[in-house]
mmCIF file of C-alpha atoms in Angstrom:
data_model
loop_
_atom_site.group_PDB
_atom_site.id
_atom_site.type_symbol
_atom_site.label_atom_id
_atom_site.label_comp_id
_atom_site.label_asym_id
_atom_site.label_seq_id
_atom_site.Cartn_x
_atom_site.Cartn_y
_atom_site.Cartn_z
ATOM 1 C CA MET A 62 11.729 -23.992 -35.323
ATOM 2 C CA ILE A 63 11.080 -26.028 -32.150
ATOM 3 C CA ILE A 64 12.675 -23.348 -29.959
ATOM 4 C CA GLU A 65 10.697 -20.605 -31.723
ATOM 5 C CA THR A 66 7.387 -22.465 -31.323
ATOM 6 C CA ARG A 67 8.012 -23.128 -27.632
ATOM 7 C CA ALA A 68 8.956 -19.481 -27.105
ATOM 8 C CA LYS A 69 5.740 -18.296 -28.807
ATOM 9 C CA LEU A 70 3.612 -20.584 -26.641
ATOM 10 C CA ILE A 71 5.371 -19.578 -23.414
ATOM 11 C CA SER A 72 5.047 -15.895 -24.298
ATOM 12 C CA ALA A 73 1.333 -16.308 -25.089
ATOM 13 C CA GLY A 74 0.784 -18.317 -21.916
ATOM 14 C CA ARG A 75 2.585 -15.740 -19.843
ATOM 15 C CA ARG A 76 0.462 -12.878 -21.203
ATOM 16 C CA THR A 77 -2.890 -14.645 -20.919
ATOM 17 C CA PHE A 78 -2.277 -16.292 -17.520
ATOM 18 C CA ALA A 79 -1.139 -12.960 -16.074
ATOM 19 C CA ALA A 80 -4.101 -11.076 -17.534
ATOM 20 C CA LYS A 81 -6.921 -13.567 -16.965
ATOM 21 C CA GLY A 82 -5.622 -16.283 -14.671
ATOM 22 C CA TYR A 83 -5.093 -19.951 -15.449
ATOM 23 C CA ALA A 84 -8.680 -21.141 -14.916
ATOM 24 C CA ALA A 85 -10.212 -18.412 -17.090
ATOM 25 C CA THR A 86 -7.801 -18.993 -19.978
ATOM 26 C CA SER A 87 -9.020 -21.370 -22.683
ATOM 27 C CA LEU A 88 -6.862 -23.444 -25.003
ATOM 28 C CA GLU A 89 -8.384 -21.547 -27.915
ATOM 29 C CA GLU A 90 -7.232 -18.228 -26.458
ATOM 30 C CA LEU A 91 -3.729 -19.559 -25.851
ATOM 31 C CA THR A 92 -3.277 -20.913 -29.350
ATOM 32 C CA ALA A 93 -4.845 -17.854 -30.999
ATOM 33 C CA GLU A 94 -2.557 -15.577 -28.969
ATOM 34 C CA ALA A 95 0.458 -17.621 -30.084
ATOM 35 C CA GLY A 96 -0.756 -17.932 -33.677
ATOM 36 C CA LEU A 97 -0.387 -21.720 -33.442
ATOM 37 C CA THR A 98 -2.578 -24.814 -33.359
ATOM 38 C CA ARG A 99 -3.909 -26.745 -30.397
ATOM 39 C CA GLY A 100 -1.816 -29.675 -31.624
ATOM 40 C CA ALA A 101 1.359 -27.588 -31.231
ATOM 41 C CA LEU A 102 0.453 -26.842 -27.619
ATOM 42 C CA TYR A 103 -0.032 -30.533 -26.815
ATOM 43 C CA HIS A 104 3.079 -31.523 -28.747
ATOM 44 C CA HIS A 105 5.366 -29.153 -26.846
ATOM 45 C CA PHE A 106 3.734 -28.981 -23.397
ATOM 46 C CA ASP A 107 1.139 -31.757 -23.194
ATOM 47 C CA GLY A 108 -1.589 -29.193 -22.581
ATOM 48 C CA LYS A 109 -2.327 -26.099 -20.526
ATOM 49 C CA ARG A 110 -0.881 -27.440 -17.259
ATOM 50 C CA GLY A 111 2.472 -28.180 -18.885
ATOM 51 C CA LEU A 112 2.513 -24.695 -20.377
ATOM 52 C CA LEU A 113 1.872 -23.180 -16.929
ATOM 53 C CA GLU A 114 4.875 -25.124 -15.580
ATOM 54 C CA ALA A 115 7.064 -23.728 -18.372
ATOM 55 C CA VAL A 116 5.797 -20.177 -17.771
ATOM 56 C CA ILE A 117 6.473 -20.429 -14.032
ATOM 57 C CA ASP A 118 9.926 -21.851 -14.713
ATOM 58 C CA GLN A 119 10.711 -18.861 -16.931
ATOM 59 C CA ILE A 120 9.439 -16.338 -14.360
ATOM 60 C CA ASP A 121 11.320 -18.164 -11.589
ATOM 61 C CA ALA A 122 14.529 -18.026 -13.617
ATOM 62 C CA GLU A 123 14.110 -14.264 -14.070
ATOM 63 C CA MET A 124 13.420 -13.837 -10.340
ATOM 64 C CA THR A 125 16.580 -15.797 -9.525
ATOM 65 C CA GLU A 126 18.616 -13.622 -11.886
ATOM 66 C CA ARG A 127 17.296 -10.457 -10.226
ATOM 67 C CA LEU A 128 18.027 -11.823 -6.753
ATOM 68 C CA LEU A 129 21.579 -12.845 -7.659
ATOM 69 C CA GLU A 130 22.195 -9.346 -9.013
ATOM 70 C CA ILE A 131 20.957 -7.870 -5.710
ATOM 71 C CA PHE A 132 23.255 -10.223 -3.808
ATOM 72 C CA ASP A 133 26.252 -9.338 -5.990
ATOM 73 C CA GLN A 134 25.697 -5.588 -5.525
ATOM 74 C CA SER A 135 25.677 -5.864 -1.724
ATOM 75 C CA GLU A 136 28.711 -4.863 0.320
ATOM 76 C CA SER A 137 28.880 -8.041 2.408
ATOM 77 C CA ARG A 138 27.567 -11.596 2.360
ATOM 78 C CA TRP A 139 25.228 -10.833 5.290
ATOM 79 C CA GLU A 140 23.847 -7.747 3.554
ATOM 80 C CA GLY A 141 23.440 -9.708 0.330
ATOM 81 C CA PHE A 142 21.713 -12.552 2.163
ATOM 82 C CA THR A 143 19.186 -10.259 3.869
ATOM 83 C CA ASN A 144 18.667 -8.019 0.813
ATOM 84 C CA GLU A 145 17.977 -11.081 -1.324
ATOM 85 C CA LEU A 146 15.358 -12.429 1.097
ATOM 86 C CA VAL A 147 13.632 -9.059 1.422
ATOM 87 C CA ALA A 148 13.566 -8.639 -2.369
ATOM 88 C CA TYR A 149 12.078 -12.126 -2.792
ATOM 89 C CA VAL A 150 9.243 -11.279 -0.392
ATOM 90 C CA GLU A 151 8.639 -7.896 -2.036
ATOM 91 C CA MET A 152 8.303 -9.565 -5.450
ATOM 92 C CA ALA A 153 5.024 -11.047 -4.187
ATOM 93 C CA THR A 154 3.435 -7.628 -4.781
ATOM 94 C CA GLU A 155 4.222 -7.705 -8.514
ATOM 95 C CA PRO A 156 1.016 -8.585 -10.434
ATOM 96 C CA GLU A 157 2.507 -11.197 -12.790
ATOM 97 C CA ILE A 158 4.406 -13.037 -10.042
ATOM 98 C CA GLN A 159 1.430 -12.799 -7.722
ATOM 99 C CA ARG A 160 -1.126 -14.155 -10.216
ATOM 100 C CA VAL A 161 0.902 -16.776 -12.078
ATOM 101 C CA VAL A 162 3.457 -18.036 -9.545
ATOM 102 C CA LEU A 163 1.816 -17.521 -6.148
ATOM 103 C CA LEU A 164 -1.902 -17.950 -6.868
ATOM 104 C CA ASP A 165 -2.303 -20.165 -9.932
ATOM 105 C CA GLY A 166 0.943 -22.119 -9.462
ATOM 106 C CA PRO A 167 0.066 -23.735 -6.109
ATOM 107 C CA ALA A 168 -3.594 -24.208 -7.127
ATOM 108 C CA VAL A 169 -2.614 -26.155 -10.251
ATOM 109 C CA LEU A 170 0.836 -27.626 -9.546
ATOM 110 C CA GLY A 171 0.605 -28.238 -5.792
ATOM 111 C CA ASP A 172 2.862 -27.333 -2.884
ATOM 112 C CA PRO A 173 5.546 -24.923 -4.169
ATOM 113 C CA SER A 174 8.012 -26.029 -1.498
ATOM 114 C CA HIS A 175 8.463 -29.190 -3.605
ATOM 115 C CA TRP A 176 9.054 -27.396 -6.912
ATOM 116 C CA PRO A 177 12.579 -28.028 -8.278
ATOM 117 C CA ARG A 178 13.640 -24.369 -8.145
ATOM 118 C CA GLN A 179 12.511 -24.048 -4.511
ATOM 119 C CA LEU A 180 14.726 -26.977 -3.594
ATOM 120 C CA THR A 181 17.628 -25.215 -5.326
ATOM 121 C CA CYS A 182 16.897 -22.036 -3.319
ATOM 122 C CA LEU A 183 16.928 -24.088 -0.129
ATOM 123 C CA GLN A 184 20.396 -25.423 -0.967
ATOM 124 C CA MET A 185 21.635 -21.905 -1.735
ATOM 125 C CA THR A 186 20.277 -20.612 1.587
ATOM 126 C CA MET A 187 22.038 -23.445 3.408
ATOM 127 C CA GLY A 188 25.298 -22.683 1.620
ATOM 128 C CA ASN A 189 25.073 -19.003 2.520
ATOM 129 C CA LEU A 190 24.386 -19.802 6.175
ATOM 130 C CA GLN A 191 27.387 -22.121 6.313
ATOM 131 C CA GLN A 192 29.670 -19.466 4.801
ATOM 132 C CA LEU A 193 28.293 -16.764 7.110
ATOM 133 C CA MET A 194 29.072 -18.996 10.095
ATOM 134 C CA GLU A 195 32.586 -19.715 8.806
ATOM 135 C CA GLU A 196 33.354 -16.012 8.508
ATOM 136 C CA GLY A 197 31.875 -15.319 11.952
ATOM 137 C CA SER A 198 29.085 -13.063 10.706
ATOM 138 C CA ILE A 199 26.335 -15.096 12.376
ATOM 139 C CA ARG A 200 25.977 -17.382 15.363
ATOM 140 C CA THR A 201 26.526 -21.109 15.035
ATOM 141 C CA VAL A 202 23.269 -22.838 14.149
ATOM 142 C CA ASN A 203 22.222 -25.990 12.356
ATOM 143 C CA ALA A 204 22.403 -24.731 8.757
ATOM 144 C CA GLU A 205 19.953 -27.317 7.412
ATOM 145 C CA ALA A 206 17.298 -26.603 10.038
ATOM 146 C CA MET A 207 17.713 -22.826 9.761
ATOM 147 C CA SER A 208 17.595 -22.864 5.959
ATOM 148 C CA HIS A 209 14.254 -24.713 6.115
ATOM 149 C CA LEU A 210 12.966 -22.186 8.646
ATOM 150 C CA ILE A 211 14.049 -19.129 6.640
ATOM 151 C CA SER A 212 13.000 -20.505 3.248
ATOM 152 C CA GLY A 213 9.659 -21.591 4.669
ATOM 153 C CA ALA A 214 9.073 -18.160 6.193
ATOM 154 C CA ALA A 215 9.864 -16.393 2.902
ATOM 155 C CA LEU A 216 7.761 -18.741 0.780
ATOM 156 C CA LEU A 217 4.715 -18.902 3.060
ATOM 157 C CA GLY A 218 5.013 -15.169 3.667
ATOM 158 C CA SER A 219 4.939 -14.555 -0.092
ATOM 159 C CA LEU A 220 1.862 -16.762 -0.462
ATOM 160 C CA TRP A 221 0.197 -14.804 2.347
ATOM 161 C CA ILE A 222 0.998 -11.486 0.626
ATOM 162 C CA ALA A 223 -0.461 -12.722 -2.665
ATOM 163 C CA ASN A 224 -3.696 -13.786 -0.976
ATOM 164 C CA THR A 225 -4.358 -10.614 1.049
ATOM 165 C CA SER A 226 -6.564 -7.707 -0.007
ATOM 166 C CA ASP A 227 -3.670 -5.269 0.571
ATOM 167 C CA PRO A 228 -0.436 -6.881 -0.671
ATOM 168 C CA GLU A 229 1.647 -3.716 -0.235
ATOM 169 C CA ARG A 230 0.760 -3.421 3.464
ATOM 170 C CA ALA A 231 1.260 -7.164 4.013
ATOM 171 C CA SER A 232 4.657 -6.978 2.308
ATOM 172 C CA ARG A 233 5.843 -4.166 4.591
ATOM 173 C CA GLU A 234 4.672 -6.033 7.686
ATOM 174 C CA LEU A 235 6.256 -9.275 6.551
ATOM 175 C CA VAL A 236 9.603 -7.621 5.801
ATOM 176 C CA GLU A 237 9.634 -6.132 9.324
ATOM 177 C CA SER A 238 8.940 -9.553 10.849
ATOM 178 C CA LEU A 239 11.483 -11.252 8.597
ATOM 179 C CA MET A 240 14.180 -8.819 9.718
ATOM 180 C CA VAL A 241 13.386 -9.613 13.366
ATOM 181 C CA LEU A 242 13.806 -13.319 12.567
ATOM 182 C CA LEU A 243 17.081 -12.775 10.705
ATOM 183 C CA SER A 244 18.505 -10.470 13.392
ATOM 184 C CA SER A 245 18.370 -13.407 15.820
ATOM 185 C CA LEU A 246 21.230 -14.940 13.817
ATOM 186 C CA LEU A 247 23.610 -12.085 14.591
ATOM 187 C CA PRO A 248 26.282 -12.686 17.249
ATOM 188 C CA LEU A 249 25.196 -11.932 20.820
ATOM 189 C CA PRO A 250 26.838 -9.023 22.644
ATOM 190 C CA GLN A 251 29.742 -10.211 24.792
ATOM 191 C CA GLY A 252 28.618 -11.583 28.152
ATOM 192 C CA SER A 253 24.944 -12.065 27.202
ATOM 193 C CA ARG A 254 23.220 -15.420 26.940
ATOM 194 C CA PRO A 255 20.646 -16.709 24.439
ATOM 195 C CA ALA A 256 16.999 -16.538 25.461
ATOM 196 C CA TRP A 257 16.629 -20.289 24.992
ATOM 197 C CA PRO A 258 18.406 -23.142 26.850
#
């Protein structure tokens, strides 16, 4: 019963937040959509903010599942790594992700770089960089520093896409720039030197 009630509330929150936005959604609308009482909402999520957190967590989990599938279908770790990052950025054009995760999420819950799932993504990026270096697919870099740089670029780029008047155009431009950034990790041709000291 508890699981079913939570699922109904999350489903209702997901539909109404995506359609109207967090600020324009009332508690009455949420509970009516779920067919439950206001008391049930406060019991399970301590209000609208808690429900938004649960909705974002569910969407994030689905995004992660999609990205892992993209990684697994790639022919190499490097291809998987780049395909996964590009797909993450392109998801910023999807209306539900854009509205709930990238617009309302930061406005209500604060800096997304501190959200638990973002920290997990950072660790995964670092692990991939370390393995890519071990297999010789990329140049030797500080994996921790580079993972912060890449994760920050993808996250802030996604926020930029969500806040532009033309997300599709912004997404294409960001993907092009991201690929330039990532290509700098590839091994240098024999005999050439890096552009920095």
